[in-house]
Amino acid sequence: MSSSSSLLSEDQLQCSICLDVFTDPVSTPCGHNFCMVCLKECWDSSSRCQCPVCKTEFPTRLELSVNTFISGLAAQFKKSVQVKSSRAPEKPDKSQVLCDACCEKSAALKSCLICMASYCKTHLEPHERIASFRKHKLMDAVENLEDYICQNHERPLELFCRDDQTCVCQLCTETDHKTHSTVPIEEESGERKTQLGKTQAEVQQMIQDRLKKTKEMKESVELSKKSTEKVKADSVEVFRALLRCIERSQAELLEVMEEKQKAAERQAEEFIKELEQEITELKRRDTELEQLSHTEDHLHLLQVYPSLCSPPHTKNWTDVRINTHLRVETLRRALSQLQEELSKEMEKLDEIDLKRTEQYAVDVTLDPDSANPFLILSDDGKQVTCGDTEQNLPKNPERFDYCVCVLGKEGFSSGRFYYEVQVKGKTDWTLGVTTESSNRKGEITLSPEDGYWTIWLRNETEYTAAESPYVRLSLKQAPQKVGVFVDYEEGLISFYDVEVRSHIYSFTGQSFTEKLYPYFNPSDNDGDKNSAPLIITPVKHHK
């Protein structure tokens, strides 16, 4: 006669909690068997007294007694096959969801939205075998099961209400959301994933833009270094020709230039650090979007979507520039004290300055909407003269109604710009820049306080800078073409005699808070003595 152990398998004598052969087996009224220690530990860790397998609840905690029949079978089986009672199941990874039915807490495979519990492969078996359990809604194991259940009806959240932008259960569509537009959460999740893809593309483009901007800033600093070295070399060449009395001026100039370079480098380092921080944040958002776009957890996607649907707040870097333009006003002021002795050196300096200024040339066109009715503009918007007859033009706010003035079409609110105007053959003219909000009606006061930075010619030979008070200018010869340069951030407006390559005058230390527009006044014809036009000419770059 064969032994009893040959008729039994390990599965028949295995505790469903510790997954080992029974030790001191006990039975519950519902017919399931467990190790006594396993069942006690399971009940001790829970506020409910229920069967770990079928979830049957008992009104009071049961007095457990060892089932001697099963205990005898288990002992014989252990003896015959020499099963080690100390064997334990593999512990799950800390990041895994744990089985709610295991006291040893094995890793869960699925979560049931009806049972509101997660099960490992062993304890999931009733959901695959029992017909009524097979109707339960299973999903990949998650920890926060309560988030997937309707708080009002305790039913799975299977639908999405587009009217209220929230997840609902089937019963919700029969009550509060009866007339609302609802779709399966899988469908809404799919549409949100499409939008996430667009958002991710925007974030990736923002990363590329900032990487490009970082590269531009690094290149700008490098160019600034080269420019600084060039200016230093030119300055040293100038000072070598001077007497010992100006050695202090040379040192001051070099110090200013070095400080400007250091300031530019510090500014660039701050901007680059800020850009790198934004890039890090955008990459983090990109990673989150990438992970979310591949998730199958539709409800989780919808819950976190509002916080990720748009790129994080970042700075607009479009108009940010490194201030690398070095000016030579310090050197000019030093050399002006020795004007006669240093005239040749000053001419060399002006040439250097004007060459560097020409690189900021812009295309200026006259704005007919701002032109006084007596002014006649050429078809290409490059020339202006004063006529004898007033034209019938709209009396719009931007038009000069008394002074014969006109502005350039485009305004500038940052950076540097330069343009040249031919004044040949004229006995009176005014050139410069003005603010967007400056007065254009009636008589106009030309001064920085009133938003005008200009120089003018009167009576063929009288040149003036409209400072407060006015500054009379002494020029060796009459300019035929005047260059106008503006450095917005530096608060600088400079005027040049383009033909002889010399500096005329500079407004320094200004503070601009709005757009600046090129300003032109050809003055009255004065009996045809001043009939020549003001002409905006292309800038010729000198090597």
XYZ file of C-alpha atoms in Angstrom:
543
model
C 0.000 0.000 0.000
C 1.429 3.357 -0.980
C 1.972 6.058 1.613
C -0.438 8.943 2.000
C 2.196 11.421 0.962
C 2.270 10.000 -2.530
C -1.356 11.099 -2.969
C -0.714 14.656 -1.843
C 1.067 17.546 -3.500
C 2.731 20.585 -1.885
C -0.017 22.885 -3.279
C -2.688 20.949 -1.327
C -0.826 21.425 1.955
C 0.348 24.971 1.383
C -0.652 27.998 3.462
C -1.922 30.742 1.137
C -0.338 33.378 3.370
C 3.264 32.209 3.803
C 3.140 29.916 0.726
C 4.833 27.132 2.743
C 3.614 23.769 3.966
C 1.250 24.153 6.921
C 2.646 24.571 10.429
C -0.039 24.164 13.130
C -2.847 24.461 10.543
C -6.176 26.043 11.542
C -9.446 26.233 9.615
C -11.936 29.089 9.237
C -15.744 28.627 9.043
C -15.595 29.475 5.341
C -13.461 26.381 4.736
C -9.982 27.880 4.156
C -6.870 26.706 5.980
C -3.823 28.656 7.201
C -0.885 28.345 9.552
C -2.024 29.460 13.008
C 0.789 32.012 13.326
C 0.153 33.378 9.821
C -3.564 33.906 10.425
C -3.017 35.499 13.850
C -0.434 37.930 12.402
C -2.795 38.774 9.560
C -5.617 39.573 11.974
C -3.293 41.455 14.344
C -2.267 43.784 11.518
C -5.857 44.570 10.502
C -8.883 46.142 12.127
C -11.090 43.491 10.522
C -11.421 39.819 11.294
C -11.873 38.289 7.866
C -10.681 35.407 5.699
C -7.548 36.467 3.783
C -8.717 34.530 0.714
C -12.461 35.130 0.261
C -12.741 38.218 2.521
C -15.602 36.688 4.567
C -15.932 38.750 7.755
C -16.523 37.212 11.175
C -18.450 39.154 13.841
C -15.897 38.301 16.549
C -12.361 37.042 16.529
C -12.356 33.252 16.374
C -10.735 30.960 18.928
C -8.312 28.976 16.812
C -7.528 25.292 17.318
C -5.077 23.172 15.362
C -6.735 20.931 12.776
C -5.105 17.652 13.809
C -6.035 15.852 10.593
C -4.399 18.417 8.316
C -1.520 18.755 10.762
C -0.845 15.023 10.541
C -0.905 15.064 6.737
C 1.466 18.043 6.670
C 3.877 16.340 9.068
C 3.935 13.164 6.953
C 4.468 15.200 3.782
C 7.326 17.156 5.319
C 8.953 13.990 6.495
C 8.613 12.186 3.174
C 9.842 14.968 0.900
C 12.075 16.681 3.500
C 10.560 20.098 2.932
C 12.363 22.876 4.758
C 9.872 24.704 6.908
C 12.001 27.809 7.016
C 11.537 28.582 3.306
C 9.996 32.010 2.719
C 8.777 33.715 -0.424
C 10.960 36.276 -2.146
C 10.457 39.702 -0.660
C 9.083 42.307 -3.032
C 10.993 45.377 -4.080
C 10.213 48.463 -1.990
C 8.839 50.235 -5.030
C 6.279 47.492 -5.735
C 2.642 47.460 -4.581
C 2.130 44.776 -1.896
C -0.524 42.087 -1.833
C -3.268 42.865 0.676
C -3.923 39.159 1.348
C -0.329 38.230 2.208
C 0.921 38.710 5.729
C 4.430 38.324 4.315
C 3.499 41.026 1.801
C 4.381 39.601 -1.586
C 4.371 41.847 -4.633
C 0.883 42.500 -6.023
C 0.147 41.783 -9.673
C -3.316 43.363 -10.043
C -5.647 45.667 -8.121
C -9.411 45.043 -8.012
C -11.648 48.118 -8.047
C -14.581 46.073 -6.676
C -12.757 44.365 -3.818
C -10.652 47.510 -3.248
C -7.586 45.334 -2.738
C -4.388 44.330 -4.530
C -3.405 40.683 -5.053
C -0.298 38.704 -5.854
C -0.446 35.930 -8.435
C -1.518 33.345 -5.864
C -4.315 35.375 -4.295
C -5.513 36.614 -7.673
C -6.509 33.014 -8.548
C -10.186 33.367 -7.370
C -10.647 36.282 -9.798
C -9.586 34.001 -12.629
C -11.475 30.927 -11.471
C -14.745 32.058 -9.870
C -17.354 33.349 -12.339
C -18.633 36.190 -10.123
C -15.053 37.393 -9.463
C -14.241 37.375 -13.162
C -16.706 40.266 -13.584
C -14.622 42.484 -11.289
C -12.658 45.363 -12.829
C -8.928 44.637 -12.589
C -6.049 46.990 -13.336
C -2.300 47.017 -12.893
C -1.447 47.158 -9.210
C -1.591 50.651 -7.677
C -1.267 51.864 -4.089
C -3.913 54.592 -3.928
C -6.964 52.534 -4.880
C -9.359 54.982 -3.224
C -8.430 57.572 -5.860
C -9.922 55.315 -8.533
C -13.320 55.006 -6.840
C -16.207 57.494 -6.914
C -16.555 58.978 -3.435
C -20.313 59.392 -3.856
C -21.263 55.970 -5.245
C -18.246 53.768 -4.441
C -18.084 52.674 -8.045
C -15.041 52.659 -10.357
C -14.287 55.970 -12.087
C -14.694 54.857 -15.697
C -15.915 58.030 -17.448
C -14.729 61.612 -17.895
C -17.164 64.560 -17.764
C -16.011 67.184 -20.251
C -18.428 69.783 -18.903
C -16.984 69.670 -15.368
C -13.545 68.363 -16.343
C -13.645 65.544 -13.815
C -13.749 61.745 -13.666
C -17.092 60.129 -12.807
C -18.633 56.688 -12.398
C -21.555 55.224 -14.315
C -24.055 56.230 -11.615
C -22.867 59.844 -11.777
C -24.121 60.017 -15.381
C -27.598 59.169 -14.123
C -27.620 61.914 -11.447
C -25.506 65.087 -11.268
C -23.927 64.581 -14.712
C -27.013 63.272 -16.482
C -27.044 65.889 -19.257
C -23.278 66.337 -19.460
C -20.939 65.187 -22.190
C -19.073 62.122 -20.916
C -16.591 59.819 -22.616
C -14.571 56.794 -21.452
C -11.477 57.890 -19.570
C -9.378 55.948 -22.085
C -10.673 58.188 -24.891
C -10.074 61.413 -22.970
C -6.664 60.183 -21.893
C -5.754 59.555 -25.524
C -6.664 63.132 -26.474
C -4.717 64.516 -23.526
C -1.698 62.471 -24.578
C -1.879 64.157 -27.972
C -1.874 67.556 -26.263
C 0.969 66.422 -24.020
C 2.957 65.646 -27.143
C 2.449 69.205 -28.376
C 3.401 70.629 -24.979
C 6.476 68.443 -24.888
C 7.449 69.682 -28.353
C 7.118 73.270 -27.085
C 9.270 72.486 -24.065
C 11.890 70.836 -26.245
C 11.906 73.876 -28.544
C 12.317 76.134 -25.517
C 15.298 74.040 -24.458
C 16.830 74.398 -27.921
C 16.186 78.155 -27.922
C 17.934 78.526 -24.588
C 20.827 76.348 -25.626
C 21.169 78.556 -28.698
C 20.955 81.683 -26.554
C 23.612 80.304 -24.223
C 25.880 79.686 -27.185
C 25.236 83.209 -28.489
C 26.142 84.702 -25.124
C 29.353 82.710 -24.900
C 30.268 83.808 -28.414
C 29.352 87.395 -27.516
C 31.706 87.299 -24.548
C 34.476 85.921 -26.745
C 33.900 88.660 -29.324
C 33.854 91.173 -26.503
C 37.245 89.951 -25.347
C 38.679 90.325 -28.842
C 37.096 93.759 -29.209
C 38.489 94.798 -25.855
C 41.971 93.680 -26.814
C 41.685 95.602 -30.089
C 40.542 98.798 -28.350
C 43.281 98.434 -25.748
C 45.907 98.052 -28.455
C 44.598 101.112 -30.321
C 44.536 103.122 -27.131
C 48.078 102.157 -26.215
C 49.195 103.213 -29.685
C 47.565 106.613 -29.168
C 49.048 107.152 -25.723
C 52.554 106.210 -26.817
C 52.620 109.389 -28.897
C 51.640 111.569 -25.951
C 53.636 113.325 -23.263
C 54.021 112.065 -19.718
C 51.234 114.395 -18.510
C 48.550 112.149 -19.979
C 49.857 108.838 -18.592
C 47.273 109.001 -15.825
C 44.497 109.350 -18.430
C 45.781 106.256 -20.164
C 45.625 104.243 -16.938
C 42.084 105.478 -16.250
C 40.919 104.470 -19.703
C 42.384 100.972 -19.411
C 40.784 100.584 -15.998
C 37.379 101.604 -17.338
C 37.698 99.223 -20.253
C 38.734 96.355 -17.988
C 35.843 97.078 -15.656
C 33.371 97.104 -18.543
C 34.727 93.776 -19.736
C 34.490 92.311 -16.239
C 30.963 93.659 -15.949
C 30.075 92.081 -19.298
C 31.543 88.766 -18.190
C 29.732 88.908 -14.841
C 26.509 89.740 -16.618
C 27.029 86.876 -19.060
C 27.797 84.449 -16.218
C 24.574 85.438 -14.459
C 22.527 85.083 -17.650
C 24.148 81.747 -18.519
C 23.571 80.447 -14.998
C 19.915 81.483 -15.237
C 19.613 79.889 -18.671
C 21.170 76.655 -17.412
C 18.722 76.619 -14.508
C 15.823 77.045 -16.951
C 17.255 74.314 -19.168
C 17.473 71.970 -16.160
C 13.869 72.740 -15.221
C 12.687 72.307 -18.817
C 14.537 68.988 -19.128
C 12.894 67.850 -15.915
C 9.503 68.834 -17.315
C 10.371 67.100 -20.585
C 11.164 63.892 -18.666
C 7.896 64.125 -16.762
C 5.956 64.655 -19.985
C 7.767 61.772 -21.648
C 6.925 59.435 -18.768
C 3.339 60.619 -18.643
C 2.877 60.208 -22.387
C 3.627 56.488 -22.056
C 1.568 55.761 -18.968
C -1.365 53.422 -19.118
C -2.764 54.839 -15.913
C -5.395 57.023 -17.537
C -6.799 58.387 -14.317
C -3.383 59.380 -13.034
C -2.713 61.149 -16.357
C -5.918 63.159 -16.080
C -5.223 64.053 -12.448
C -1.731 65.418 -13.058
C -2.435 66.823 -16.536
C -3.475 70.346 -15.399
C -0.109 70.867 -13.693
C 1.870 69.714 -16.741
C -0.278 70.890 -19.671
C 1.786 74.004 -20.285
C 5.537 74.724 -20.162
C 6.877 76.086 -16.848
C 7.130 79.838 -16.456
C 10.397 81.037 -17.904
C 12.025 84.305 -18.803
C 11.644 85.796 -22.296
C 15.228 85.859 -23.592
C 14.509 87.312 -27.054
C 15.811 90.824 -26.363
C 18.400 89.992 -23.707
C 21.875 91.077 -24.793
C 25.290 91.284 -23.209
C 26.470 94.893 -23.016
C 29.790 94.534 -24.843
C 30.008 97.818 -26.729
C 32.951 99.729 -25.316
C 32.829 103.494 -25.754
C 35.767 105.905 -25.867
C 34.194 108.875 -24.103
C 36.661 108.662 -21.200
C 39.601 108.881 -23.549
C 37.951 111.666 -25.529
C 37.447 113.778 -22.406
C 41.078 113.271 -21.401
C 42.430 114.225 -24.801
C 40.182 117.284 -25.123
C 42.306 119.074 -22.486
C 45.213 118.961 -24.922
C 43.161 119.581 -28.033
C 45.759 121.313 -30.157
C 48.614 118.950 -29.306
C 46.451 115.876 -29.592
C 44.369 116.769 -32.663
C 45.970 114.118 -34.847
C 45.545 111.482 -32.175
C 41.906 112.488 -31.713
C 41.315 112.047 -35.432
C 42.701 108.515 -35.215
C 40.476 107.823 -32.243
C 37.358 109.112 -34.002
C 38.124 106.879 -36.945
C 38.339 103.835 -34.672
C 35.097 104.773 -32.910
C 33.163 105.405 -36.117
C 34.302 102.122 -37.640
C 32.943 100.242 -34.649
C 29.743 102.308 -34.692
C 29.018 101.537 -38.354
C 28.420 97.881 -37.548
C 25.111 98.895 -35.927
C 23.692 100.439 -39.112
C 19.915 100.125 -39.575
C 17.598 100.846 -42.491
C 15.598 103.983 -41.644
C 12.527 105.043 -43.637
C 10.482 108.206 -43.082
C 6.990 107.847 -41.601
C 4.402 109.803 -43.674
C 1.857 109.601 -40.813
C 4.102 111.792 -38.668
C 5.134 114.323 -41.369
C 4.073 117.961 -41.124
C 1.621 118.837 -43.972
C 4.217 121.173 -45.585
C 6.780 118.376 -45.922
C 7.267 116.477 -49.182
C 8.537 112.879 -48.834
C 10.059 110.858 -51.662
C 8.299 107.690 -52.783
C 10.989 105.509 -51.219
C 10.748 107.370 -47.892
C 14.427 108.334 -47.938
C 14.231 112.077 -48.711
C 12.325 115.010 -47.228
C 12.022 118.681 -48.294
C 9.803 121.526 -47.144
C 7.259 122.774 -49.684
C 5.441 126.103 -49.935
C 1.914 124.680 -49.858
C 0.181 122.877 -46.993
C -1.188 119.494 -48.007
C -4.620 118.254 -46.913
C -3.638 115.386 -44.622
C -5.423 113.590 -41.737
C -4.911 115.324 -38.381
C -3.781 112.185 -36.594
C -2.144 112.355 -33.107
C 1.345 111.410 -34.290
C 1.545 114.154 -36.955
C 3.558 117.358 -36.363
C 1.097 120.209 -37.003
C 3.353 123.276 -36.524
C 7.046 122.374 -36.774
C 8.196 120.980 -40.131
C 9.348 117.643 -38.708
C 9.044 113.949 -39.555
C 10.087 110.748 -37.756
C 11.433 107.397 -38.846
C 8.873 104.614 -39.133
C 10.558 102.166 -36.791
C 11.238 102.836 -33.114
C 13.947 101.234 -30.984
C 13.550 100.180 -27.342
C 16.855 98.356 -26.807
C 20.300 97.762 -28.231
C 22.209 100.100 -30.565
C 21.409 101.654 -33.931
C 23.186 103.938 -36.404
C 22.150 105.777 -39.567
C 23.514 108.509 -41.816
C 21.813 111.600 -43.274
C 23.111 113.774 -46.107
C 22.829 117.502 -45.266
C 24.821 118.806 -48.250
C 23.636 122.183 -49.642
C 21.458 123.068 -46.643
C 21.698 126.185 -44.502
C 19.347 124.983 -41.731
C 18.524 121.494 -40.425
C 17.918 119.558 -37.201
C 18.701 115.870 -36.622
C 18.484 113.523 -33.666
C 16.062 111.210 -31.888
C 12.890 111.642 -29.848
C 10.677 109.533 -27.610
C 7.400 107.949 -28.647
C 5.372 110.129 -26.268
C 7.094 113.469 -27.019
C 4.939 116.481 -27.919
C 4.225 116.938 -31.640
C 1.634 119.691 -31.538
C 2.310 123.426 -31.603
C 5.733 124.847 -30.854
C 8.233 122.264 -29.638
C 11.035 122.687 -27.131
C 14.066 120.671 -28.172
C 15.728 119.412 -24.993
C 16.415 116.056 -23.299
C 13.873 116.980 -20.596
C 11.194 117.177 -23.310
C 12.264 113.934 -24.973
C 14.442 115.379 -27.777
C 18.175 114.803 -28.288
C 19.247 116.865 -31.301
C 21.899 119.016 -32.928
C 21.165 121.675 -35.502
C 22.579 124.099 -38.055
C 21.298 127.680 -38.286
C 22.358 130.490 -40.623
C 24.765 128.247 -42.541
C 27.511 128.247 -39.870
C 25.974 128.105 -36.391
C 26.014 124.572 -34.968
C 24.346 123.806 -31.624
C 23.699 120.793 -29.399
C 20.270 121.078 -27.757
C 21.475 120.413 -24.210
C 20.153 122.243 -21.155
C 21.549 124.852 -21.585
C 22.407 124.792 -25.297
C 26.013 124.030 -26.270
C 27.584 125.893 -29.172
C 29.698 123.591 -31.347
C 32.933 124.600 -33.000
C 33.476 122.577 -36.178
C 36.457 122.942 -38.469
C 34.267 122.497 -41.529
C 30.615 122.051 -42.408
C 29.512 118.390 -42.365
C 28.127 117.062 -45.655
C 26.823 113.884 -44.090
C 25.925 113.356 -40.416
C 25.983 109.983 -38.661
C 23.642 109.403 -35.684
C 24.399 106.615 -33.185
C 22.301 105.526 -30.176
C 23.236 103.057 -27.427
C 19.921 102.576 -25.605
C 21.219 100.780 -22.523
C 24.251 103.053 -22.206
C 22.095 106.197 -22.474
C 24.284 107.576 -25.257
C 23.494 109.566 -28.433
C 26.480 110.519 -30.620
C 26.770 112.561 -33.826
C 29.588 112.232 -36.400
C 30.888 114.034 -39.461
C 30.941 111.006 -41.758
C 33.087 112.525 -44.534
C 35.993 113.642 -42.367
C 35.503 110.752 -39.914
C 35.261 112.951 -36.831
C 33.078 113.201 -33.750
C 30.683 116.157 -33.449
C 28.910 115.769 -30.098
C 27.544 113.193 -27.620
C 24.683 113.222 -25.127
C 25.827 110.945 -22.283
C 24.315 109.573 -19.091
C 20.746 109.630 -20.418
C 18.012 107.276 -19.208
C 15.529 105.889 -21.730
C 12.267 104.202 -20.749
C 10.346 104.124 -24.045
C 10.880 103.771 -27.772
C 13.183 106.190 -29.555
C 12.517 107.369 -33.140
C 14.887 109.060 -35.607
C 13.973 112.760 -35.890
C 14.343 114.956 -39.028
C 13.668 118.670 -39.593
C 14.737 120.060 -43.005
C 13.608 123.610 -41.957
C 11.870 126.140 -44.249
C 13.089 126.726 -47.797
C 14.151 130.276 -46.962
C 13.558 131.502 -50.520
C 15.123 128.372 -52.018
C 18.364 128.931 -50.058
C 17.543 125.832 -48.008
C 15.615 123.814 -50.592
C 18.059 120.874 -50.654
C 16.532 117.702 -49.167
C 17.621 115.736 -46.137
C 18.570 112.313 -47.551
C 18.900 109.064 -45.584
C 21.863 107.338 -47.238
C 23.190 103.758 -47.062
C 26.016 103.292 -44.561
C 29.375 102.539 -46.160
C 31.439 100.307 -43.904
C 35.109 101.236 -43.690
C 37.822 98.680 -43.061
